[in-house]
Short mmCIF file of C-alpha atoms in Angstrom, two decimals:
data_model
loop_
_atom_site.label_atom_id
_atom_site.label_comp_id
_atom_site.label_asym_id
_atom_site.label_seq_id
_atom_site.Cartn_x
_atom_site.Cartn_y
_atom_site.Cartn_z
CA MET A 65 78.80 17.72 -25.76
CA ALA A 66 76.29 20.49 -25.82
CA SER A 67 72.73 19.72 -26.78
CA SER A 68 71.34 21.13 -30.12
CA LEU A 69 67.96 21.70 -29.16
CA THR A 70 65.06 22.42 -31.45
CA LYS A 71 61.68 23.99 -31.27
CA ASP A 72 58.55 21.57 -31.31
CA ALA A 73 55.12 22.32 -32.58
CA ALA A 74 54.12 23.81 -29.33
CA GLY A 75 57.05 26.17 -29.21
CA GLN A 76 58.99 24.35 -26.65
CA GLU A 77 62.61 23.21 -26.73
CA ASN A 78 62.75 19.21 -27.76
CA PRO A 79 66.24 17.72 -27.34
CA VAL A 80 65.83 15.53 -30.00
CA ASN A 81 69.11 16.25 -31.94
CA GLY A 82 72.12 16.18 -29.82
CA GLY A 83 73.94 15.21 -26.71
CA LYS A 84 74.37 11.17 -25.99
CA THR A 85 72.40 8.93 -28.35
CA PHE A 86 71.27 5.46 -27.91
CA PHE A 87 72.17 3.43 -30.88
CA GLY A 88 72.50 6.74 -32.85
CA HIS A 89 68.52 7.62 -31.63
CA PRO A 90 67.76 10.20 -29.08
CA ARG A 91 68.95 9.14 -25.05
CA GLY A 92 65.35 9.21 -24.26
CA LEU A 93 64.50 6.36 -26.15
CA ALA A 94 66.53 4.22 -23.36
CA THR A 95 64.58 5.37 -21.02
CA LEU A 96 61.48 4.16 -22.37
CA PHE A 97 62.73 1.07 -23.90
CA MET A 98 63.74 -0.11 -20.53
CA THR A 99 60.40 0.98 -19.21
CA GLU A 100 58.37 -1.08 -21.45
CA MET A 101 61.03 -3.61 -21.17
CA TRP A 102 60.08 -4.27 -17.62
CA GLU A 103 55.93 -3.48 -17.87
CA ARG A 104 56.17 -6.41 -20.69
CA PHE A 105 58.06 -8.64 -18.55
CA SER A 106 55.57 -8.07 -15.89
CA PHE A 107 52.65 -8.30 -18.26
CA TYR A 108 53.75 -11.08 -20.22
CA GLY A 109 55.02 -13.51 -17.05
CA MET A 110 51.33 -13.26 -16.01
CA ARG A 111 50.03 -14.19 -19.64
CA ALA A 112 52.08 -17.21 -19.53
CA LEU A 113 50.52 -18.49 -16.74
CA LEU A 114 47.12 -16.96 -16.99
CA VAL A 115 45.24 -19.73 -19.00
CA LEU A 116 47.19 -22.47 -17.31
CA TYR A 117 46.49 -21.38 -13.91
CA LEU A 118 42.81 -21.20 -15.26
CA ILE A 119 42.67 -24.91 -16.12
CA ALA A 120 44.84 -26.07 -13.40
CA GLY A 121 43.11 -28.56 -11.32
CA GLY A 122 40.25 -28.91 -13.74
CA PRO A 123 38.77 -30.93 -16.59
CA ASP A 124 41.22 -30.11 -19.03
CA ALA A 125 44.28 -29.96 -16.88
CA LYS A 126 47.00 -32.19 -17.80
CA HIS A 127 47.15 -35.52 -15.78
CA GLY A 128 49.86 -34.91 -12.83
CA SER A 129 49.95 -30.93 -13.47
CA GLN A 130 50.36 -28.45 -10.17
CA GLY A 131 47.03 -28.14 -8.76
CA GLY A 132 45.82 -24.94 -6.94
CA GLY A 133 44.23 -23.44 -10.13
CA LEU A 134 40.53 -22.07 -10.44
CA GLY A 135 39.77 -25.73 -12.04
CA LEU A 136 38.05 -24.05 -15.00
CA SER A 137 37.34 -25.91 -18.45
CA GLU A 138 39.46 -24.91 -21.09
CA GLY A 139 36.66 -23.06 -23.06
CA ASN A 140 36.09 -20.63 -20.22
CA ALA A 141 39.77 -19.97 -19.52
CA VAL A 142 40.05 -18.71 -23.56
CA ALA A 143 37.01 -16.70 -22.86
CA ILE A 144 38.28 -15.05 -19.69
CA TYR A 145 41.72 -14.40 -21.55
CA SER A 146 40.52 -12.87 -24.60
CA VAL A 147 37.89 -11.05 -22.70
CA TYR A 148 41.27 -9.69 -20.48
CA LEU A 149 43.43 -8.89 -23.14
CA ALA A 150 40.51 -7.32 -25.01
CA MET A 151 39.99 -4.74 -21.89
CA VAL A 152 43.90 -4.31 -21.85
CA TYR A 153 43.39 -2.63 -25.41
CA LEU A 154 40.37 -1.27 -25.02
CA LEU A 155 41.30 0.82 -22.34
CA ALA A 156 44.16 2.09 -23.96
CA MET A 157 41.69 4.48 -25.85
CA PRO A 158 40.72 6.24 -22.50
CA GLY A 159 44.56 6.17 -21.48
CA GLY A 160 45.12 8.09 -24.61
CA TRP A 161 42.53 10.27 -23.58
CA PHE A 162 43.93 10.82 -20.17
CA GLY A 163 47.31 11.47 -21.74
CA ASP A 164 45.82 13.72 -24.03
CA ARG A 165 43.48 15.89 -21.82
CA VAL A 166 44.27 15.17 -18.21
CA TRP A 167 47.71 14.48 -16.70
CA GLY A 168 49.98 14.37 -20.05
CA PRO A 169 51.34 11.25 -21.18
CA ARG A 170 54.50 11.40 -18.68
CA LYS A 171 52.38 11.43 -15.70
CA THR A 172 49.87 9.18 -17.00
CA VAL A 173 52.60 6.40 -17.37
CA ALA A 174 53.87 6.65 -13.86
CA ILE A 175 50.42 6.43 -12.39
CA ALA A 176 50.03 3.49 -14.82
CA ALA A 177 52.80 1.69 -13.51
CA GLY A 178 51.65 1.72 -10.19
CA ILE A 179 48.41 0.65 -10.67
CA ILE A 180 49.94 -2.51 -12.75
CA MET A 181 52.41 -3.11 -9.89
CA ALA A 182 49.21 -3.20 -7.10
CA GLY A 183 47.03 -5.46 -9.87
CA HIS A 184 49.85 -7.90 -9.76
CA LEU A 185 50.27 -7.78 -5.92
CA ALA A 186 46.60 -8.46 -5.97
CA LEU A 187 47.20 -11.81 -8.16
CA ALA A 188 49.62 -12.87 -5.81
CA VAL A 189 46.97 -13.46 -3.01
CA PRO A 190 45.04 -16.58 -3.39
CA GLY A 191 41.33 -16.50 -3.57
CA GLN A 192 39.14 -15.75 -6.77
CA ALA A 193 37.85 -12.27 -5.85
CA THR A 194 41.56 -11.05 -5.60
CA PHE A 195 42.47 -13.17 -8.77
CA PHE A 196 39.49 -10.99 -10.79
CA ALA A 197 40.39 -7.68 -8.93
CA GLY A 198 43.88 -8.04 -10.08
CA LEU A 199 43.17 -8.62 -13.73
CA ALA A 200 41.09 -5.42 -13.71
CA LEU A 201 44.05 -3.63 -11.92
CA VAL A 202 46.59 -4.69 -14.37
CA ALA A 203 44.08 -4.26 -17.40
CA LEU A 204 43.36 -0.64 -16.56
CA GLY A 205 46.93 0.44 -15.64
CA SER A 206 47.91 -1.25 -18.98
CA GLY A 207 45.54 0.60 -20.85
CA LEU A 208 46.68 3.92 -19.45
CA LEU A 209 50.40 3.11 -20.01
CA LYS A 210 50.19 1.58 -23.82
CA ALA A 211 49.36 4.77 -25.63
CA ASN A 212 50.86 7.23 -23.81
CA ILE A 213 54.18 5.56 -23.81
CA SER A 214 54.34 4.95 -27.42
CA THR A 215 53.39 8.66 -28.11
CA MET A 216 56.27 9.82 -26.00
CA VAL A 217 58.61 7.48 -28.45
CA GLY A 218 57.38 9.60 -31.13
CA HIS A 219 57.82 12.95 -29.10
CA LEU A 220 61.82 12.27 -29.46
CA TYR A 221 61.67 12.73 -33.17
CA ASP A 222 61.30 15.82 -35.51
CA GLY A 223 58.16 15.01 -36.85
CA PRO A 224 56.79 12.26 -38.71
CA SER A 225 59.30 12.99 -41.98
CA ASP A 226 62.75 12.19 -39.53
CA PRO A 227 64.15 9.34 -41.29
CA ARG A 228 64.96 7.46 -37.79
CA ARG A 229 61.72 7.44 -36.67
CA ASP A 230 60.67 3.56 -37.98
CA GLY A 231 64.02 2.41 -36.91
CA GLY A 232 63.38 4.15 -33.16
CA PHE A 233 60.16 2.22 -33.03
CA THR A 234 61.65 -0.73 -33.92
CA ILE A 235 64.27 -0.56 -31.23
CA PHE A 236 61.57 0.44 -28.72
CA TYR A 237 59.54 -2.82 -30.15
CA MET A 238 62.79 -4.77 -29.41
CA GLY A 239 62.70 -3.97 -25.77
CA ILE A 240 59.13 -4.92 -25.80
CA ASN A 241 60.14 -8.42 -26.98
CA LEU A 242 63.19 -8.83 -24.78
CA GLY A 243 60.82 -8.63 -21.42
CA ALA A 244 58.33 -10.78 -22.95
CA PHE A 245 61.05 -13.46 -23.68
CA ALA A 246 62.55 -13.42 -20.30
CA ALA A 247 59.44 -13.50 -18.45
CA PRO A 248 58.01 -17.22 -19.18
CA LEU A 249 61.46 -18.39 -18.47
CA VAL A 250 61.44 -16.81 -15.14
CA ILE A 251 58.17 -15.84 -13.98
CA GLY A 252 56.55 -18.92 -15.68
CA THR A 253 58.92 -21.46 -14.61
CA ILE A 254 58.58 -20.32 -10.71
CA GLY A 255 54.54 -20.08 -11.22
CA GLN A 256 54.07 -23.08 -13.00
CA SER A 257 56.31 -25.52 -11.28
CA TYR A 258 56.57 -24.14 -7.62
CA SER A 259 53.66 -21.42 -6.72
CA TRP A 260 51.07 -19.57 -8.96
CA HIS A 261 51.08 -16.76 -6.80
CA LEU A 262 54.93 -16.57 -6.12
CA GLY A 263 55.27 -16.12 -9.89
CA PHE A 264 52.47 -13.13 -10.00
CA ALA A 265 54.49 -11.61 -7.12
CA LEU A 266 57.69 -11.78 -9.52
CA ALA A 267 55.56 -9.92 -12.10
CA ALA A 268 54.80 -7.05 -9.63
CA LEU A 269 58.81 -6.81 -8.73
CA GLY A 270 59.57 -6.52 -12.65
CA MET A 271 56.88 -3.70 -12.54
CA ALA A 272 58.26 -2.04 -9.56
CA LEU A 273 61.97 -1.84 -11.40
CA GLY A 274 60.27 -0.42 -14.31
CA LEU A 275 58.65 2.39 -12.62
CA ALA A 276 61.90 3.33 -10.69
CA GLN A 277 63.78 3.02 -13.85
CA PHE A 278 61.17 5.18 -15.64
CA LEU A 279 61.12 7.89 -12.82
CA ILE A 280 65.03 8.16 -12.86
CA GLY A 281 65.21 8.81 -16.49
CA THR A 282 62.39 11.05 -17.11
CA ARG A 283 64.77 14.12 -17.53
CA HIS A 284 65.91 12.48 -20.99
CA LEU A 285 62.49 12.72 -22.47
CA SER A 286 61.01 15.30 -24.76
CA PRO A 287 59.43 18.37 -22.73
CA ARG A 288 56.35 17.54 -24.67
CA SER A 289 55.54 14.40 -22.98
CA SER A 290 54.61 16.73 -20.04
CA VAL A 291 52.52 18.72 -21.89
CA VAL A 292 48.73 18.21 -21.48
CA PRO A 293 47.65 19.07 -25.61
CA THR A 294 44.02 19.79 -24.84
CA PRO A 295 43.55 20.05 -21.29
CA LEU A 296 39.85 20.03 -19.83
CA ALA A 297 38.14 23.00 -19.01
CA VAL A 298 36.78 22.89 -15.65
CA ALA A 299 33.11 22.62 -16.97
CA GLU A 300 33.95 19.40 -19.17
CA ARG A 301 35.96 17.96 -16.21
CA THR A 302 32.65 18.19 -14.17
CA ALA A 303 30.40 16.73 -17.11
CA TRP A 304 32.67 14.00 -17.20
CA LEU A 305 32.71 13.12 -13.71
CA ARG A 306 29.27 13.09 -13.44
CA LYS A 307 28.46 10.92 -16.51
CA GLY A 308 31.17 8.51 -14.99
CA LEU A 309 29.56 8.44 -11.59
CA ILE A 310 25.68 7.81 -13.24
CA TRP A 311 27.26 4.82 -15.11
CA LEU A 312 29.17 3.77 -12.31
CA VAL A 313 25.95 3.56 -10.12
CA VAL A 314 23.83 2.01 -13.05
CA ALA A 315 26.07 -0.71 -13.09
CA ALA A 316 26.59 -1.13 -9.27
CA VAL A 317 22.68 -1.54 -8.87
CA PHE A 318 21.90 -3.56 -12.04
CA TYR A 319 24.83 -6.34 -10.87
CA SER A 320 23.42 -5.93 -7.47
CA VAL A 321 20.02 -6.96 -8.74
CA VAL A 322 21.74 -9.82 -10.76
CA VAL A 323 23.43 -11.19 -7.61
CA ALA A 324 20.30 -10.73 -5.31
CA THR A 325 18.09 -12.53 -7.83
CA GLY A 326 20.43 -15.40 -8.12
CA HIS A 327 21.15 -15.19 -11.79
CA TRP A 328 24.77 -14.50 -11.53
CA THR A 329 26.95 -16.38 -13.74
CA LEU A 330 30.72 -15.23 -15.34
CA ASN A 331 28.63 -14.60 -18.51
CA TRP A 332 27.03 -11.61 -17.09
CA ALA A 333 30.21 -10.01 -17.20
CA LEU A 334 32.08 -11.45 -20.30
CA VAL A 335 29.21 -10.82 -22.48
CA PRO A 336 28.74 -7.11 -22.03
CA ILE A 337 32.43 -6.35 -22.35
CA THR A 338 33.21 -8.64 -25.17
CA ILE A 339 29.91 -6.81 -27.20
CA LEU A 340 31.29 -3.37 -26.03
CA GLY A 341 34.83 -4.16 -27.44
CA LEU A 342 33.23 -4.62 -30.92
CA ILE A 343 30.73 -1.44 -30.72
CA ILE A 344 33.20 1.15 -29.15
CA PRO A 345 35.99 0.38 -31.77
CA THR A 346 33.27 1.76 -34.55
CA GLY A 347 31.77 4.23 -32.70
CA VAL A 348 35.46 5.90 -32.12
CA LEU A 349 36.52 5.57 -35.60
CA VAL A 350 33.00 7.13 -36.93
CA ARG A 351 33.37 9.81 -34.15
CA ILE A 352 36.98 10.81 -35.26
CA LYS A 353 35.99 11.03 -39.04
CA ARG A 354 32.80 12.76 -38.57
CA ASP A 355 34.81 15.48 -36.48
CA LYS A 356 34.22 18.78 -38.44
CA GLU A 357 37.32 20.13 -36.70
CA LEU A 358 39.66 18.16 -38.75
CA THR A 359 41.32 19.46 -41.82
CA PRO A 360 40.10 17.77 -45.42
CA VAL A 361 43.87 16.02 -45.48
CA GLU A 362 43.12 14.64 -41.83
CA GLN A 363 39.78 13.17 -42.98
CA THR A 364 41.25 11.66 -45.79
CA LYS A 365 43.79 10.04 -43.72
CA VAL A 366 41.32 8.57 -41.53
CA SER A 367 39.44 6.95 -44.30
CA GLY A 368 42.94 5.61 -45.06
CA TYR A 369 43.77 4.34 -41.59
CA ILE A 370 40.34 2.42 -41.55
CA TRP A 371 42.17 0.05 -43.92
CA PHE A 372 44.84 -0.90 -41.63
CA PHE A 373 42.68 -1.07 -38.56
CA VAL A 374 40.43 -3.51 -39.92
CA ALA A 375 43.30 -5.86 -41.34
CA ALA A 376 45.00 -5.35 -37.82
CA ALA A 377 41.64 -6.61 -36.25
CA VAL A 378 41.91 -9.88 -38.39
CA PHE A 379 45.69 -10.46 -37.66
CA TRP A 380 45.35 -10.36 -33.61
CA MET A 381 42.49 -12.49 -33.70
CA ILE A 382 44.63 -15.14 -34.55
CA TYR A 383 47.99 -14.07 -33.33
CA ASP A 384 46.80 -13.74 -29.62
CA GLN A 385 45.49 -17.25 -29.37
CA GLY A 386 49.25 -17.95 -29.15
CA GLY A 387 48.84 -17.34 -25.44
CA SER A 388 45.35 -19.45 -25.17
CA THR A 389 44.18 -21.99 -27.69
CA MET A 390 47.98 -22.69 -28.46
CA SER A 391 49.16 -22.56 -24.93
CA ALA A 392 46.44 -24.88 -23.84
CA PHE A 393 47.59 -27.40 -26.69
CA GLY A 394 50.89 -26.67 -25.64
CA GLU A 395 50.24 -27.76 -22.13
CA THR A 396 47.71 -30.84 -22.95
CA LYS A 397 48.72 -32.24 -26.23
CA THR A 398 52.53 -31.28 -26.56
CA ALA A 399 55.52 -33.24 -25.65
CA ASP A 400 57.44 -31.43 -22.91
CA THR A 401 60.77 -32.54 -23.48
CA ILE A 402 62.94 -31.91 -26.42
CA PHE A 403 66.51 -33.31 -26.43
CA GLY A 404 65.88 -35.05 -23.54
CA LEU A 405 65.28 -31.60 -21.32
CA HIS A 406 62.09 -31.20 -19.57
CA PHE A 407 60.76 -27.94 -19.60
CA PRO A 408 57.59 -26.43 -18.44
CA SER A 409 54.59 -25.58 -21.24
CA SER A 410 54.82 -21.73 -20.33
CA TRP A 411 58.46 -21.43 -21.93
CA PHE A 412 56.24 -21.91 -25.49
CA GLN A 413 55.65 -18.19 -24.94
CA SER A 414 59.29 -17.30 -25.33
CA VAL A 415 59.59 -18.24 -28.70
CA ASN A 416 57.59 -15.79 -30.19
CA PRO A 417 59.91 -12.88 -28.50
CA LEU A 418 62.61 -14.59 -28.85
CA MET A 419 62.09 -14.73 -32.74
CA VAL A 420 61.09 -11.21 -32.84
CA MET A 421 64.72 -10.26 -31.41
CA ALA A 422 66.46 -12.27 -33.86
CA LEU A 423 64.17 -11.35 -36.93
CA ALA A 424 63.48 -7.77 -36.39
CA PRO A 425 67.15 -6.84 -37.17
CA VAL A 426 67.30 -9.04 -40.27
CA PHE A 427 63.78 -7.29 -41.41
CA ALA A 428 64.83 -3.94 -40.48
CA TRP A 429 67.66 -4.50 -42.69
CA ALA A 430 65.92 -5.73 -45.68
CA TRP A 431 63.17 -2.70 -45.50
CA LEU A 432 66.26 -0.07 -45.84
CA ALA A 433 68.39 -2.30 -48.56
CA LEU A 434 65.25 -2.36 -50.48
CA ALA A 435 64.62 1.20 -49.52
CA ARG A 436 67.81 2.11 -51.37
CA ARG A 437 66.95 0.54 -54.69
CA SER A 438 63.53 2.32 -54.30
CA ARG A 439 61.72 -0.97 -54.19
CA GLU A 440 60.56 -1.50 -50.41
CA PRO A 441 57.01 -2.63 -50.31
CA GLY A 442 54.48 -0.21 -49.23
CA THR A 443 52.97 -0.28 -45.78
CA MET A 444 49.74 -1.96 -47.67
CA ALA A 445 51.79 -4.44 -49.23
CA LYS A 446 53.43 -5.19 -45.73
CA PHE A 447 49.77 -5.49 -44.17
CA SER A 448 48.74 -7.95 -46.91
CA LEU A 449 51.68 -10.22 -45.98
CA ALA A 450 51.22 -10.07 -42.45
CA LEU A 451 47.68 -11.53 -43.02
CA MET A 452 48.96 -14.28 -45.31
CA LEU A 453 51.54 -15.56 -42.96
CA ILE A 454 48.76 -15.32 -39.74
CA GLY A 455 46.58 -17.24 -41.96
CA ALA A 456 49.31 -19.88 -43.08
CA SER A 457 50.45 -20.10 -39.49
CA PHE A 458 46.72 -21.89 -38.64
CA PHE A 459 46.74 -23.76 -41.69
CA VAL A 460 50.00 -25.43 -40.25
CA PHE A 461 48.33 -25.62 -36.81
CA VAL A 462 45.73 -27.84 -38.36
CA VAL A 463 48.26 -30.76 -38.80
CA PRO A 464 49.34 -31.37 -35.31
CA MET A 465 45.96 -30.66 -33.81
CA GLY A 466 44.86 -33.77 -36.46
CA MET A 467 47.55 -35.92 -35.14
CA ALA A 468 46.86 -35.11 -31.66
CA SER A 469 43.06 -36.24 -31.88
CA ASP A 470 43.87 -39.54 -30.72
CA GLY A 471 45.48 -38.62 -27.55
CA THR A 472 49.29 -38.64 -29.02
CA THR A 473 51.33 -35.70 -27.89
CA VAL A 474 53.09 -34.03 -30.71
CA SER A 475 56.75 -32.68 -30.93
CA PRO A 476 57.08 -29.05 -29.75
CA MET A 477 58.60 -28.21 -32.92
CA TRP A 478 55.19 -28.01 -34.30
CA LEU A 479 54.16 -25.16 -32.22
CA VAL A 480 58.00 -23.68 -32.57
CA SER A 481 57.26 -23.83 -36.55
CA ILE A 482 54.05 -21.94 -36.15
CA TYR A 483 55.48 -19.17 -33.89
CA LEU A 484 57.75 -18.29 -36.36
CA ILE A 485 55.15 -17.87 -38.94
CA GLN A 486 53.41 -15.92 -36.72
CA THR A 487 56.58 -13.82 -35.82
CA MET A 488 57.30 -13.10 -39.37
CA GLY A 489 53.90 -11.74 -40.01
CA GLU A 490 54.09 -9.77 -36.61
CA LEU A 491 57.21 -7.82 -38.08
CA CYS A 492 55.41 -7.15 -41.33
CA LEU A 493 52.16 -5.60 -39.16
CA SER A 494 53.17 -4.31 -35.70
CA PRO A 495 55.79 -1.94 -35.76
CA VAL A 496 54.83 -0.85 -38.93
CA GLY A 497 51.36 -0.19 -37.75
CA LEU A 498 52.62 1.88 -34.63
CA SER A 499 54.96 3.97 -36.96
CA VAL A 500 51.78 4.40 -39.55
CA THR A 501 49.41 5.52 -36.78
CA THR A 502 51.62 8.28 -35.40
CA LYS A 503 52.17 9.48 -39.01
CA MET A 504 48.35 9.78 -39.64
CA ALA A 505 46.95 10.66 -36.47
CA PRO A 506 44.92 14.21 -36.48
CA ALA A 507 46.96 16.90 -34.33
CA LYS A 508 43.77 16.78 -32.19
CA TYR A 509 43.85 13.10 -31.31
CA ALA A 510 47.86 12.43 -31.34
CA SER A 511 47.57 10.24 -28.33
CA GLN A 512 43.77 9.04 -28.49
CA MET A 513 45.02 7.45 -32.05
CA MET A 514 47.53 4.93 -30.54
CA GLY A 515 44.40 4.10 -28.36
CA VAL A 516 42.45 3.65 -31.63
CA TRP A 517 45.63 1.21 -32.86
CA PHE A 518 45.21 -0.89 -29.98
CA LEU A 519 41.40 -1.09 -30.27
CA ALA A 520 41.90 -3.47 -33.45
CA VAL A 521 43.70 -5.74 -30.83
CA THR A 522 40.19 -5.27 -28.79
CA ALA A 523 38.27 -6.21 -31.86
CA GLY A 524 40.17 -9.31 -32.61
CA ASP A 525 40.14 -10.54 -28.96
CA CYS A 526 36.54 -9.69 -28.48
CA THR A 527 35.57 -11.92 -31.71
CA THR A 528 37.85 -15.12 -30.01
CA GLY A 529 36.07 -14.08 -26.65
CA LEU A 530 32.28 -14.10 -28.37
CA LEU A 531 32.99 -17.27 -29.92
CA SER A 532 34.41 -19.15 -26.69
CA ILE A 533 31.38 -17.58 -24.97
CA ALA A 534 28.73 -19.01 -27.39
CA GLY A 535 30.31 -22.42 -26.98
CA VAL A 536 32.53 -22.63 -30.20
CA ASP A 537 35.45 -25.19 -29.86
CA LEU A 538 38.20 -22.76 -30.40
CA SER A 539 40.38 -25.97 -30.74
CA GLY A 540 38.57 -27.65 -33.36
CA VAL A 541 40.16 -28.43 -36.72
CA GLY A 542 37.35 -26.91 -38.51
CA ILE A 543 37.32 -23.63 -36.71
CA ILE A 544 41.01 -23.43 -37.12
CA ALA A 545 40.96 -23.62 -40.76
CA LEU A 546 38.13 -21.09 -41.09
CA GLU A 547 40.23 -18.39 -39.42
CA ALA A 548 43.38 -19.30 -41.50
CA ALA A 549 40.83 -18.89 -44.77
CA VAL A 550 39.40 -15.74 -43.44
CA ALA A 551 42.70 -14.17 -42.70
CA ALA A 552 44.34 -15.40 -46.25
CA VAL A 553 41.37 -13.61 -48.02
CA ALA A 554 41.82 -10.72 -46.28
CA GLY A 555 45.07 -10.35 -46.92
CA VAL A 556 44.72 -10.84 -50.86
CA ALA A 557 41.85 -8.20 -50.73
CA ILE A 558 44.02 -5.92 -49.07
CA TYR A 559 46.71 -6.14 -51.89
CA LEU A 560 44.21 -5.48 -54.27
CA GLN A 561 43.02 -2.30 -52.69
CA ARG A 562 46.39 -0.61 -51.89
CA LYS A 563 46.48 1.60 -54.37
CA LYS A 564 43.37 3.18 -53.47
CA VAL A 565 44.79 3.36 -49.73
CA VAL A 566 47.77 5.02 -50.75
CA ARG A 567 46.15 7.78 -52.38
CA LEU A 568 44.23 8.24 -49.05
CA MET A 569 47.18 8.35 -47.13
CA ALA A 570 48.31 11.64 -48.57
CA ASP A 571 51.65 12.80 -47.82
CA VAL A 572 52.23 9.83 -45.56
CA HIS A 573 54.73 6.90 -47.06
#
């Protein structure tokens, strides 16, 4: 069948409406679906091992568990985990910038996949230096990839009004969770039960498969994905290189002095990153809002988008503790058998993606059914519900934490229940947030706005990281209950302001 081609905003032919389809969507969605699935397989496989590896052999490790880790306390492990995740999402902003101004989304994704693979290979080499170098490479590569691959999904459709757009992002989101589900079962089992470093090597293999699949299927993508929307002029490129080198030299000199004078501790790296992770998102939103080149309608949409950003930051602050605070709880205070079957604690990390795959079609069907009756909740109402659900999950978490305070191990079903509540909240917020970001993004900041969306995760994780660095016990009942209350109150506040935000959204629905 001949493909019917449409012209995009740049006047280029875009094969979005004809030829072979992928569940009724453009064929290129299959390429991006598989690429993201394998990237998430590598990412979540390593994430399932991260905190467990950091505490293995340390004071908070489970008695009789595999040694060979870094032997850190749970507090330090949570801080490192939070800062690592924050860096992944912080680097999504410059990743979007590279897509917009240097390489274009398609080339940026290919380079990013190679960097991620190199990072996992570094993690597979024993040693603390290679471990932290590997973390840095994975964070850098993930940041470059995240914003640009989501932007390429948007390129497959005929603008924000295409009725298939939200459904396309939901299918794409299923790819994320298919990889995330399989990773702990494969990488987690091998890494936790046999060899940490073999597990990290399997993550590298997953990313290699993703890169190969992307290069093979790249012909199905929109031509827009190869275009650099606003390329850097020669003078701009030179100025950016000069600034980058200056800051690199300043950092190298500063940290050389710290090490030489014997003052070096891990906090010299963690604290500046967490502070930057709170300052940069604020600065980026202010800069975009004050850009005089934006039209009045775009300015209004940015004002409305700030509400979504703040709500998402609160949500991710709690949600991402599923891989740190809750992971450590699953390892040390939760029974590792169910119906007589023994399982490694890393398997808990498969619960959420399994539930996403099971519930995402249900949520998509429900939104569609409600839309036919003109009763579908608005985006703000969905965000409000997400915050209330994430708060409820931590109110539930307080119960098993209290039960385990005397050394008793609790039933695995407690964590399963908490992940279920969090998954329902995630489905109200994450795919909807990805879609609304592409709809509300000013044309000048197309890829960069996807980076802004991920900065909400950075802000949430940096808040958690700062609390851990400051010595706050995130596994304490009091702090868990306080976080739950903050989320619930934020959910109510968002709901009460929904009509105001809808007006700011202009023509976006």
